[in-house]
mmCIF file of C-alpha atoms and ligand atoms in Angstrom:
data_model
loop_
_atom_site.group_PDB
_atom_site.id
_atom_site.type_symbol
_atom_site.label_atom_id
_atom_site.label_comp_id
_atom_site.label_asym_id
_atom_site.label_seq_id
_atom_site.Cartn_x
_atom_site.Cartn_y
_atom_site.Cartn_z
ATOM 1 C CA UNK L 286 -0.782 -3.079 30.372
ATOM 2 C CA UNK L 287 -2.424 -2.969 34.385
ATOM 3 C CA UNK L 288 -3.079 -5.598 35.857
ATOM 4 C CA UNK L 289 -6.505 -5.818 37.413
ATOM 5 C CA UNK L 290 -6.147 -4.556 41.169
ATOM 6 C CA UNK L 291 -8.869 -3.177 43.647
ATOM 7 C CA UNK L 292 -7.946 -0.126 46.237
ATOM 8 C CA UNK L 293 -11.035 0.991 48.260
ATOM 9 C CA UNK L 294 -10.928 2.884 51.839
ATOM 10 C CA UNK L 295 -12.811 3.706 54.984
ATOM 11 C CA UNK L 296 -12.329 6.819 57.322
ATOM 12 C CA UNK L 297 -11.640 5.276 61.132
ATOM 13 C CA UNK L 298 -13.877 8.877 62.209
ATOM 14 C CA UNK L 299 -16.333 6.596 64.246
ATOM 15 C CA UNK L 300 -19.779 4.679 63.926
ATOM 16 C CA UNK L 301 -19.397 2.600 61.033
ATOM 17 C CA UNK L 302 -22.724 2.226 59.986
ATOM 18 C CA UNK L 303 -25.198 0.359 57.601
ATOM 19 C CA UNK L 304 -24.273 2.929 54.854
ATOM 20 C CA UNK L 305 -20.328 2.278 54.971
ATOM 21 C CA UNK L 306 -21.135 -1.841 54.693
ATOM 22 C CA UNK L 307 -23.710 -1.410 52.119
ATOM 23 C CA UNK L 308 -22.100 0.617 49.999
ATOM 24 C CA UNK L 309 -18.654 -0.035 50.568
ATOM 25 C CA UNK L 310 -17.341 -3.142 53.225
ATOM 26 C CA UNK L 311 -19.952 -5.509 52.038
ATOM 27 C CA UNK L 312 -18.411 -5.015 48.993
ATOM 28 C CA UNK L 313 -15.010 -5.318 49.228
ATOM 29 C CA UNK L 314 -15.399 -8.651 50.357
ATOM 30 C CA UNK L 315 -17.248 -9.449 47.434
ATOM 31 C CA UNK L 316 -14.497 -8.103 45.117
ATOM 32 C CA UNK L 317 -12.351 -10.450 47.182
ATOM 33 C CA UNK L 318 -10.737 -13.517 45.244
ATOM 34 C CA UNK L 319 -8.063 -15.757 42.699
ATOM 35 C CA UNK L 320 -9.241 -13.015 39.797
ATOM 36 C CA UNK L 321 -8.016 -9.771 41.923
ATOM 37 C CA UNK L 322 -5.510 -8.966 44.482
ATOM 38 C CA UNK L 323 -7.424 -7.063 46.543
ATOM 39 C CA UNK L 324 -5.973 -3.654 49.381
ATOM 40 C CA UNK L 325 -8.046 -2.176 51.075
ATOM 41 C CA UNK L 326 -7.278 0.533 53.696
ATOM 42 C CA UNK L 327 -8.345 2.990 57.143
ATOM 43 C CA UNK L 328 -7.337 6.102 55.559
ATOM 44 C CA UNK L 329 -6.816 7.366 58.989
ATOM 45 C CA UNK L 330 -5.025 10.492 57.431
ATOM 46 C CA UNK L 331 -8.023 11.256 55.701
ATOM 47 C CA UNK L 332 -9.752 11.471 59.183
ATOM 48 C CA UNK L 333 -8.066 13.892 60.627
ATOM 49 C CA UNK L 334 -9.329 16.679 57.970
ATOM 50 C CA UNK L 335 -11.928 17.434 60.765
ATOM 51 C CA UNK L 336 -10.335 17.589 64.351
ATOM 52 C CA UNK L 337 -10.236 14.317 66.075
ATOM 53 C CA UNK L 338 -9.494 13.569 69.602
ATOM 54 C CA UNK L 339 -5.907 11.357 69.527
ATOM 55 C CA UNK L 340 -7.132 8.300 71.842
ATOM 56 C CA UNK L 341 -10.132 7.955 69.991
ATOM 57 C CA UNK L 342 -8.711 8.452 66.445
ATOM 58 C CA UNK L 343 -6.787 5.682 67.659
ATOM 59 C CA UNK L 344 -9.384 3.132 69.023
ATOM 60 C CA UNK L 345 -11.562 3.879 65.783
ATOM 61 C CA UNK L 346 -8.852 2.533 63.216
ATOM 62 C CA UNK L 347 -8.629 -0.869 65.490
ATOM 63 C CA UNK L 348 -12.080 -1.049 65.505
ATOM 64 C CA UNK L 349 -12.411 0.113 61.884
ATOM 65 C CA UNK L 350 -9.845 -3.173 61.112
ATOM 66 C CA UNK L 351 -11.877 -5.711 63.346
ATOM 67 C CA UNK L 352 -14.972 -3.972 61.213
ATOM 68 C CA UNK L 353 -13.389 -5.206 57.788
ATOM 69 C CA UNK L 354 -11.774 -8.494 58.873
ATOM 70 C CA UNK L 355 -15.921 -9.505 60.448
ATOM 71 C CA UNK L 356 -16.823 -8.457 57.967
ATOM 72 C CA UNK L 357 -15.028 -11.140 56.066
ATOM 73 C CA UNK L 358 -12.042 -9.303 54.648
ATOM 74 C CA UNK L 359 -9.307 -12.014 54.655
ATOM 75 C CA UNK L 360 -6.092 -10.664 55.794
ATOM 76 C CA UNK L 361 -4.181 -12.979 53.895
ATOM 77 C CA UNK L 362 -5.871 -13.158 50.785
ATOM 78 C CA UNK L 363 -6.524 -9.162 50.790
ATOM 79 C CA UNK L 364 -3.806 -6.399 51.489
ATOM 80 C CA UNK L 365 -5.149 -4.682 54.598
ATOM 81 C CA UNK L 366 -3.304 -1.384 56.605
ATOM 82 C CA UNK L 367 -3.879 1.584 57.718
ATOM 83 C CA UNK L 368 -2.724 4.424 55.576
ATOM 84 C CA UNK L 369 0.051 6.678 57.906
ATOM 85 C CA UNK L 370 1.627 3.371 58.181
ATOM 86 C CA UNK L 371 1.995 3.426 54.005
ATOM 87 C CA UNK L 372 3.977 6.909 53.931
ATOM 88 C CA UNK L 373 4.368 6.385 50.206
ATOM 89 C CA UNK L 374 0.288 7.879 49.989
ATOM 90 C CA UNK L 375 0.782 10.888 51.613
ATOM 91 C CA UNK L 376 4.458 11.704 49.471
ATOM 92 C CA UNK L 377 2.731 10.689 46.341
ATOM 93 C CA UNK L 378 -0.104 13.613 47.228
ATOM 94 C CA UNK L 379 1.975 15.916 47.549
ATOM 95 C CA UNK L 380 2.935 15.529 44.265
ATOM 96 C CA UNK L 381 -0.157 15.543 42.472
ATOM 97 C CA UNK L 382 -0.729 18.718 45.294
ATOM 98 C CA UNK L 383 1.309 20.059 41.979
ATOM 99 C CA UNK L 384 -0.658 18.798 39.253
ATOM 100 C CA UNK L 385 -4.031 19.157 40.621
ATOM 101 C CA UNK L 386 -5.346 22.800 39.961
ATOM 102 C CA UNK L 387 -7.552 24.958 42.642
ATOM 103 C CA UNK L 388 -10.254 25.045 40.181
ATOM 104 C CA UNK L 389 -10.754 21.205 40.128
ATOM 105 C CA UNK L 390 -10.587 20.998 43.802
ATOM 106 C CA UNK L 391 -13.695 24.241 44.199
ATOM 107 C CA UNK L 392 -15.793 22.411 42.161
ATOM 108 C CA UNK L 393 -16.156 19.386 44.860
ATOM 109 C CA UNK L 394 -19.132 19.014 46.319
ATOM 110 C CA UNK L 395 -18.059 17.266 48.908
ATOM 111 C CA UNK L 396 -15.762 20.126 50.225
ATOM 112 C CA UNK L 397 -18.935 22.555 49.654
ATOM 113 C CA UNK L 398 -20.975 20.472 51.948
ATOM 114 C CA UNK L 399 -17.982 19.296 54.904
ATOM 115 C CA UNK L 400 -16.553 23.443 54.752
ATOM 116 C CA UNK L 401 -19.883 24.663 54.747
ATOM 117 C CA UNK L 402 -20.403 28.211 55.169
ATOM 118 C CA UNK L 403 -17.105 29.053 56.544
ATOM 119 C CA UNK L 404 -14.686 27.623 53.716
ATOM 120 C CA UNK L 405 -11.798 30.366 55.374
ATOM 121 C CA UNK L 406 -11.601 28.168 58.366
ATOM 122 C CA UNK L 407 -11.635 24.752 57.092
ATOM 123 C CA UNK L 408 -8.207 22.907 56.792
ATOM 124 C CA UNK L 409 -6.450 22.918 53.800
ATOM 125 C CA UNK L 410 -6.008 19.105 53.876
ATOM 126 C CA UNK L 411 -9.438 19.361 53.613
ATOM 127 C CA UNK L 412 -9.756 20.893 50.658
ATOM 128 C CA UNK L 413 -6.565 19.089 49.689
ATOM 129 C CA UNK L 414 -8.834 15.632 50.648
ATOM 130 C CA UNK L 415 -9.003 14.306 46.740
ATOM 131 C CA UNK L 416 -6.108 14.512 45.534
ATOM 132 C CA UNK L 417 -4.587 12.242 48.704
ATOM 133 C CA UNK L 418 -7.048 9.776 47.564
ATOM 134 C CA UNK L 419 -6.075 9.873 44.107
ATOM 135 C CA UNK L 420 -2.258 9.114 45.724
ATOM 136 C CA UNK L 421 -4.437 6.234 47.497
ATOM 137 C CA UNK L 422 -5.167 4.731 44.503
ATOM 138 C CA UNK L 423 -2.894 4.989 42.335
ATOM 139 C CA UNK L 424 0.379 4.861 44.068
ATOM 140 C CA UNK L 425 -1.297 0.886 43.857
ATOM 141 C CA UNK L 426 -1.904 1.550 40.078
ATOM 142 C CA UNK L 427 -5.103 0.684 41.242
ATOM 143 C CA UNK L 428 -7.353 -0.574 38.216
ATOM 144 C CA UNK L 429 -11.233 -0.482 39.650
ATOM 145 C CA UNK L 430 -12.506 1.458 43.209
ATOM 146 C CA UNK L 431 -15.743 0.237 45.040
ATOM 147 C CA UNK L 432 -17.177 3.496 46.381
ATOM 148 C CA UNK L 433 -20.499 4.875 47.209
ATOM 149 C CA UNK L 434 -22.242 7.399 45.011
ATOM 150 C CA UNK L 435 -21.067 10.324 46.895
ATOM 151 C CA UNK L 436 -16.881 9.132 46.014
ATOM 152 C CA UNK L 437 -18.313 9.235 42.201
ATOM 153 C CA UNK L 438 -17.098 12.911 41.929
ATOM 154 C CA UNK L 439 -13.653 11.906 43.157
ATOM 155 C CA UNK L 440 -13.369 9.368 41.267
ATOM 156 C CA UNK L 441 -13.600 11.629 38.147
ATOM 157 C CA UNK L 442 -11.101 13.654 39.679
ATOM 158 C CA UNK L 443 -8.616 10.978 40.052
ATOM 159 C CA UNK L 444 -8.914 10.418 36.911
ATOM 160 C CA UNK L 445 -8.112 13.323 35.675
ATOM 161 C CA UNK L 446 -5.417 14.002 38.362
ATOM 162 C CA UNK L 447 -3.534 10.246 36.414
ATOM 163 C CA UNK L 448 -4.424 11.577 32.746
ATOM 164 C CA UNK L 449 -2.478 15.203 33.565
ATOM 165 C CA UNK L 450 0.163 13.579 34.500
ATOM 166 C CA UNK L 451 0.571 11.149 32.308
ATOM 167 C CA UNK L 452 0.022 13.644 29.626
ATOM 168 C CA UNK L 453 1.812 16.668 31.391
ATOM 169 C CA UNK L 454 4.953 13.874 31.315
ATOM 170 C CA UNK L 455 4.517 12.298 28.590
ATOM 171 C CA UNK L 456 4.064 9.130 29.963
ATOM 172 C CA UNK L 457 1.679 6.279 30.510
ATOM 173 C CA UNK L 458 2.838 5.612 33.910
ATOM 174 C CA UNK L 459 -1.258 5.755 36.020
ATOM 175 C CA UNK L 460 -3.654 3.429 34.844
ATOM 176 C CA UNK L 461 -7.137 5.702 34.361
ATOM 177 C CA UNK L 462 -9.095 3.517 37.360
ATOM 178 C CA UNK L 463 -12.453 2.499 36.616
ATOM 179 C CA UNK L 464 -14.900 3.448 40.177
ATOM 180 C CA UNK L 465 -17.372 0.344 40.602
ATOM 181 C CA UNK L 466 -20.300 2.180 42.179
ATOM 182 C CA UNK L 467 -22.942 -1.744 41.520
ATOM 183 C CA UNK L 468 -26.059 -3.336 43.626
ATOM 184 C CA UNK L 469 -28.787 -1.525 45.120
ATOM 185 C CA UNK L 470 -27.261 0.483 47.932
ATOM 186 C CA UNK L 471 -24.621 2.751 46.649
ATOM 187 C CA UNK L 472 -26.626 5.787 48.981
ATOM 188 C CA UNK L 473 -28.415 4.689 51.336
ATOM 189 C CA UNK L 474 -30.711 7.115 53.453
ATOM 190 C CA UNK L 475 -30.890 8.424 56.566
ATOM 191 C CA UNK L 476 -33.513 6.878 57.973
ATOM 192 C CA UNK L 477 -35.141 10.381 60.082
ATOM 193 C CA UNK L 478 -34.432 12.331 56.580
ATOM 194 C CA UNK L 479 -35.204 10.341 53.029
ATOM 195 C CA UNK L 480 -32.647 13.414 51.543
ATOM 196 C CA UNK L 481 -30.207 12.752 53.691
ATOM 197 C CA UNK L 482 -26.956 10.282 53.250
ATOM 198 C CA UNK L 483 -26.233 8.207 56.412
ATOM 199 C CA UNK L 484 -22.522 9.689 57.287
ATOM 200 C CA UNK L 485 -20.345 8.759 60.073
ATOM 201 C CA UNK L 486 -19.418 12.717 59.772
ATOM 202 C CA UNK L 487 -23.569 13.838 61.178
ATOM 203 C CA UNK L 488 -23.111 13.532 64.929
ATOM 204 C CA UNK L 489 -26.520 14.565 65.655
ATOM 205 C CA UNK L 490 -28.620 11.348 63.650
ATOM 206 C CA UNK L 491 -29.588 9.104 66.115
ATOM 207 C CA UNK L 492 -31.563 7.188 63.256
ATOM 208 C CA UNK L 493 -27.798 6.034 61.994
ATOM 209 C CA UNK L 494 -27.871 2.882 61.892
ATOM 210 C CA UNK L 495 -24.009 2.144 63.366
ATOM 211 C CA UNK L 496 -22.640 -1.262 63.126
ATOM 212 C CA UNK L 497 -21.916 -2.038 66.854
ATOM 213 C CA UNK L 498 -25.398 -1.686 66.913
ATOM 214 C CA UNK L 499 -27.352 -4.514 69.314
ATOM 215 C CA UNK L 500 -30.352 -6.244 67.420
ATOM 216 C CA UNK L 501 -32.591 -4.492 69.736
ATOM 217 C CA UNK L 502 -31.332 -0.749 69.367
ATOM 218 C CA UNK L 503 -31.192 -2.284 65.095
ATOM 219 C CA UNK L 504 -34.824 -3.100 65.437
ATOM 220 C CA UNK L 505 -35.829 0.241 67.444
ATOM 221 C CA UNK L 506 -34.092 2.144 64.445
ATOM 222 C CA UNK L 507 -35.942 0.492 61.365
ATOM 223 C CA UNK L 508 -39.120 0.706 63.568
ATOM 224 C CA UNK L 509 -38.989 4.448 64.069
ATOM 225 C CA UNK L 510 -37.741 5.140 60.338
ATOM 226 C CA UNK L 511 -39.540 7.663 58.361
ATOM 227 C CA UNK L 512 -42.131 6.420 55.996
ATOM 228 C CA UNK L 513 -45.161 7.197 54.212
ATOM 229 C CA UNK L 514 -49.132 6.329 54.682
ATOM 230 C CA UNK L 515 -49.120 4.013 51.365
ATOM 231 C CA UNK L 516 -48.536 0.189 51.131
ATOM 232 C CA UNK L 517 -45.329 -1.568 49.283
ATOM 233 C CA UNK L 518 -45.740 -1.191 45.138
ATOM 234 C CA UNK L 519 -44.674 -4.407 43.354
ATOM 235 C CA UNK L 520 -43.087 -2.639 40.878
ATOM 236 C CA UNK L 521 -40.032 -0.333 40.635
ATOM 237 C CA UNK L 522 -41.513 2.403 39.279
ATOM 238 C CA UNK L 523 -43.824 2.618 42.543
ATOM 239 C CA UNK L 524 -41.268 3.957 44.208
ATOM 240 C CA UNK L 525 -40.636 7.364 42.675
ATOM 241 C CA UNK L 526 -41.290 10.228 44.585
ATOM 242 C CA UNK L 527 -40.972 7.814 47.841
ATOM 243 C CA UNK L 528 -37.292 8.385 48.908
ATOM 244 C CA UNK L 529 -37.963 6.561 52.536
ATOM 245 C CA UNK L 530 -40.058 3.575 50.867
ATOM 246 C CA UNK L 531 -37.074 2.877 47.791
ATOM 247 C CA UNK L 532 -34.549 3.204 50.669
ATOM 248 C CA UNK L 533 -35.746 0.550 52.838
ATOM 249 C CA UNK L 534 -36.364 -1.472 49.904
ATOM 250 C CA UNK L 535 -32.871 -0.678 48.727
ATOM 251 C CA UNK L 536 -31.245 -2.079 52.214
ATOM 252 C CA UNK L 537 -33.350 -4.483 52.341
ATOM 253 C CA UNK L 538 -32.013 -5.727 48.835
ATOM 254 C CA UNK L 539 -28.821 -5.356 49.487
ATOM 255 C CA UNK L 540 -28.892 -7.254 52.653
ATOM 256 C CA UNK L 541 -30.788 -10.242 51.171
ATOM 257 C CA UNK L 542 -28.266 -10.331 47.916
ATOM 258 C CA UNK L 543 -31.414 -9.506 45.555
ATOM 259 C CA UNK L 544 -32.182 -6.970 43.264
ATOM 260 C CA UNK L 545 -34.444 -4.111 43.827
ATOM 261 C CA UNK L 546 -37.326 -6.213 41.588
ATOM 262 C CA UNK L 547 -37.152 -8.992 43.506
ATOM 263 C CA UNK L 548 -37.615 -7.804 47.087
ATOM 264 C CA UNK L 549 -40.389 -5.712 45.394
ATOM 265 C CA UNK L 550 -42.077 -9.094 43.866
ATOM 266 C CA UNK L 551 -42.136 -10.605 47.299
ATOM 267 C CA UNK L 552 -42.762 -7.166 49.655
ATOM 268 C CA UNK L 553 -45.247 -5.399 47.557
ATOM 269 C CA UNK L 554 -48.999 -5.235 49.018
ATOM 270 C CA UNK L 555 -47.135 -4.743 52.392
ATOM 271 C CA UNK L 556 -48.068 -2.372 54.469
ATOM 272 C CA UNK L 557 -45.160 -0.993 56.819
ATOM 273 C CA UNK L 558 -46.376 -2.058 59.701
ATOM 274 C CA UNK L 559 -45.381 -5.287 58.306
ATOM 275 C CA UNK L 560 -42.417 -5.021 56.026
ATOM 276 C CA UNK L 561 -40.472 -3.072 58.961
ATOM 277 C CA UNK L 562 -40.179 -6.362 61.390
ATOM 278 C CA UNK L 563 -39.498 -8.709 58.334
ATOM 279 C CA UNK L 564 -36.271 -6.233 57.199
ATOM 280 C CA UNK L 565 -35.079 -5.833 60.990
ATOM 281 C CA UNK L 566 -35.571 -9.918 61.180
ATOM 282 C CA UNK L 567 -33.576 -9.659 58.110
ATOM 283 C CA UNK L 568 -30.558 -6.494 59.676
ATOM 284 C CA UNK L 569 -30.288 -8.172 62.937
ATOM 285 C CA UNK L 570 -29.323 -11.682 61.006
ATOM 286 C CA UNK L 571 -27.031 -10.462 58.852
ATOM 287 C CA UNK L 572 -25.204 -7.688 61.404
ATOM 288 C CA UNK L 573 -25.605 -9.086 64.893
ATOM 289 C CA UNK L 574 -22.528 -11.739 63.926
ATOM 290 C CA UNK L 575 -20.470 -8.932 62.647
ATOM 291 C CA UNK L 576 -20.899 -7.107 65.552
ATOM 292 C CA UNK L 577 -20.030 -10.196 67.850
ATOM 293 C CA UNK L 578 -16.856 -10.870 65.990
ATOM 294 C CA UNK L 579 -15.782 -6.867 66.072
ATOM 295 C CA UNK L 580 -16.047 -7.306 69.914
ATOM 296 C CA UNK L 581 -14.456 -10.496 69.429
ATOM 297 C CA UNK L 582 -11.435 -9.526 67.512
ATOM 298 C CA UNK L 583 -11.547 -6.067 70.028
ATOM 299 C CA UNK L 584 -10.234 -7.943 72.995
ATOM 300 C CA UNK L 585 -6.622 -8.628 71.461
ATOM 301 C CA UNK L 586 -5.851 -5.259 69.967
ATOM 302 C CA UNK L 587 -1.910 -6.121 69.648
ATOM 303 C CA UNK L 588 -3.088 -8.616 67.190
ATOM 304 C CA UNK L 589 -4.683 -6.085 65.212
ATOM 305 C CA UNK L 590 -1.743 -4.084 65.176
ATOM 306 C CA UNK L 591 0.214 -7.474 63.836
ATOM 307 C CA UNK L 592 -1.894 -7.391 61.148
ATOM 308 C CA UNK L 593 -1.497 -3.547 60.507
ATOM 309 C CA UNK L 594 2.237 -3.846 60.665
ATOM 310 C CA UNK L 595 2.468 -6.976 57.766
ATOM 311 C CA UNK L 596 -0.573 -5.113 56.171
ATOM 312 C CA UNK L 597 2.168 -2.488 55.584
ATOM 313 C CA UNK L 598 5.223 -4.226 54.684
ATOM 314 C CA UNK L 599 2.940 -6.014 51.901
ATOM 315 C CA UNK L 600 2.078 -2.516 50.679
ATOM 316 C CA UNK L 601 5.085 -1.073 50.338
ATOM 317 C CA UNK L 602 6.290 -3.731 48.601
ATOM 318 C CA UNK L 603 3.921 -2.000 45.923
ATOM 319 C CA UNK L 604 4.237 1.172 46.441
ATOM 320 C CA UNK L 605 7.529 2.029 46.915
ATOM 321 C CA UNK L 606 8.777 1.207 43.537
ATOM 322 C CA UNK L 607 6.031 3.025 42.359
ATOM 323 C CA UNK L 608 6.973 6.106 44.069
ATOM 324 C CA UNK L 609 11.223 5.638 43.534
ATOM 325 C CA UNK L 610 9.411 5.268 39.319
ATOM 326 C CA UNK L 611 7.736 8.116 40.330
ATOM 327 C CA UNK L 612 10.277 10.499 41.386
ATOM 328 C CA UNK L 613 12.072 9.613 38.545
ATOM 329 C CA UNK L 614 9.716 11.055 36.107
ATOM 330 C CA UNK L 615 9.464 14.008 37.642
ATOM 331 C CA UNK L 616 12.713 14.460 37.352
ATOM 332 C CA UNK L 617 13.987 13.768 41.537
HETATM 333 P P1 ADP E 12 -18.430 8.604 55.955
HETATM 334 O O1 ADP E 12 -19.274 9.089 54.428
HETATM 335 O O2 ADP E 12 -19.710 7.402 56.449
HETATM 336 O O3 ADP E 12 -17.936 9.448 56.677
HETATM 337 P P2 ADP E 12 -16.056 7.691 54.609
HETATM 338 O O4 ADP E 12 -16.546 8.814 53.894
HETATM 339 O O5 ADP E 12 -15.796 7.074 55.126
HETATM 340 O O6 ADP E 12 -17.588 7.371 55.112
HETATM 341 O O7 ADP E 12 -16.744 7.205 53.037
HETATM 342 C C1 ADP E 12 -16.452 5.328 52.862
HETATM 343 C C2 ADP E 12 -17.153 4.584 52.028
HETATM 344 O O8 ADP E 12 -18.560 4.243 52.480
HETATM 345 C C3 ADP E 12 -16.761 5.620 50.711
HETATM 346 O O9 ADP E 12 -17.327 4.329 49.707
HETATM 347 C C4 ADP E 12 -18.687 5.487 50.903
HETATM 348 O O10 ADP E 12 -18.490 6.375 49.015
HETATM 349 C C5 ADP E 12 -19.683 5.354 51.500
HETATM 350 N N1 ADP E 12 -20.291 5.196 51.955
HETATM 351 C C6 ADP E 12 -20.831 6.018 52.616
HETATM 352 N N2 ADP E 12 -21.372 6.503 53.192
HETATM 353 C C7 ADP E 12 -22.591 5.738 52.310
HETATM 354 C C8 ADP E 12 -23.825 5.749 52.047
HETATM 355 N N3 ADP E 12 -24.661 7.006 53.335
HETATM 356 N N4 ADP E 12 -24.614 4.713 51.760
HETATM 357 C C9 ADP E 12 -24.178 4.419 50.265
HETATM 358 N N5 ADP E 12 -21.882 3.891 50.893
HETATM 359 C C10 ADP E 12 -21.732 4.983 51.671
HETATM 360 NA NA1 NA E 13 -17.664 9.652 52.524
#
């Protein structure tokens, strides 16, 4: 009933990093093709659930757009948009705020993590974040959503919202979306602490590899990455209980388009002193062309604005009829 359509997004909250690239962006590029329509989004409405300096937000949104294109998203083949320019996202989110239950939201681990101890002082938007995310996806009737591991719970909530809407109104209108969490690097961890994910939202983490880092910075961060004293194993079981080793191997595998087993067959027995320069070389080879292209695209910001305006127009051809039908179903 639903034609296959991919939707996913990234927040323009600064510092697009290696985790975003391997867990999201690179996989967005891999899903582009004639079989599926692909819609990719800079989610600025999500970004402002925590404070964003207006000038920086505008800059980060354009930089993120440049990052999408530099990484290989073709704005002709994919629909490339900034969320606030397609108002149906926020309009459907309101309907979903009235479908979702407080208790569902309260169970979200990202809400608990981001709000911290002082929940009373968190924005209402931060609490409602997953409802807007459900709207981002379902306003396109998207069937497949490539995301990192950290978004799994939000995708389950998206399914719950679709199911409850369909049930409450007695329709089969919204698809029950499939999360696509695949590959070696769906959860890239911090290079200084193997128990925390690499994240934009942790400004104190100097070990984070940013997409705009130059070759020296990338090599230095990998050289300094926390490791253990043992040699690398030649099979995946040998990574049990070694989160830092596992993380570096996962990163290598995702960058090289190999499986973890393939990588370990090659590097098993090596010490980190030997493996880290290999990883640094691979990371620089893959990331440098992207950051160079990002810088080049950022020289023509008017062109980026044109691409986003065109994307919004194409997007609205899909979202406006779906919102209209939703309103009719609700009785509006
Ligand atoms: P962040 O968590 O860095 O603020 P976003 O919330 O904008 O980034 O997430 C954008 C996409 O990047 C999501 O699909 C998310 O799952 C993915 N992602 C974020 N951090 C990581 C990570 N460390 N490893 C793998 N994927 C990640
Ligand atoms: Na995230």
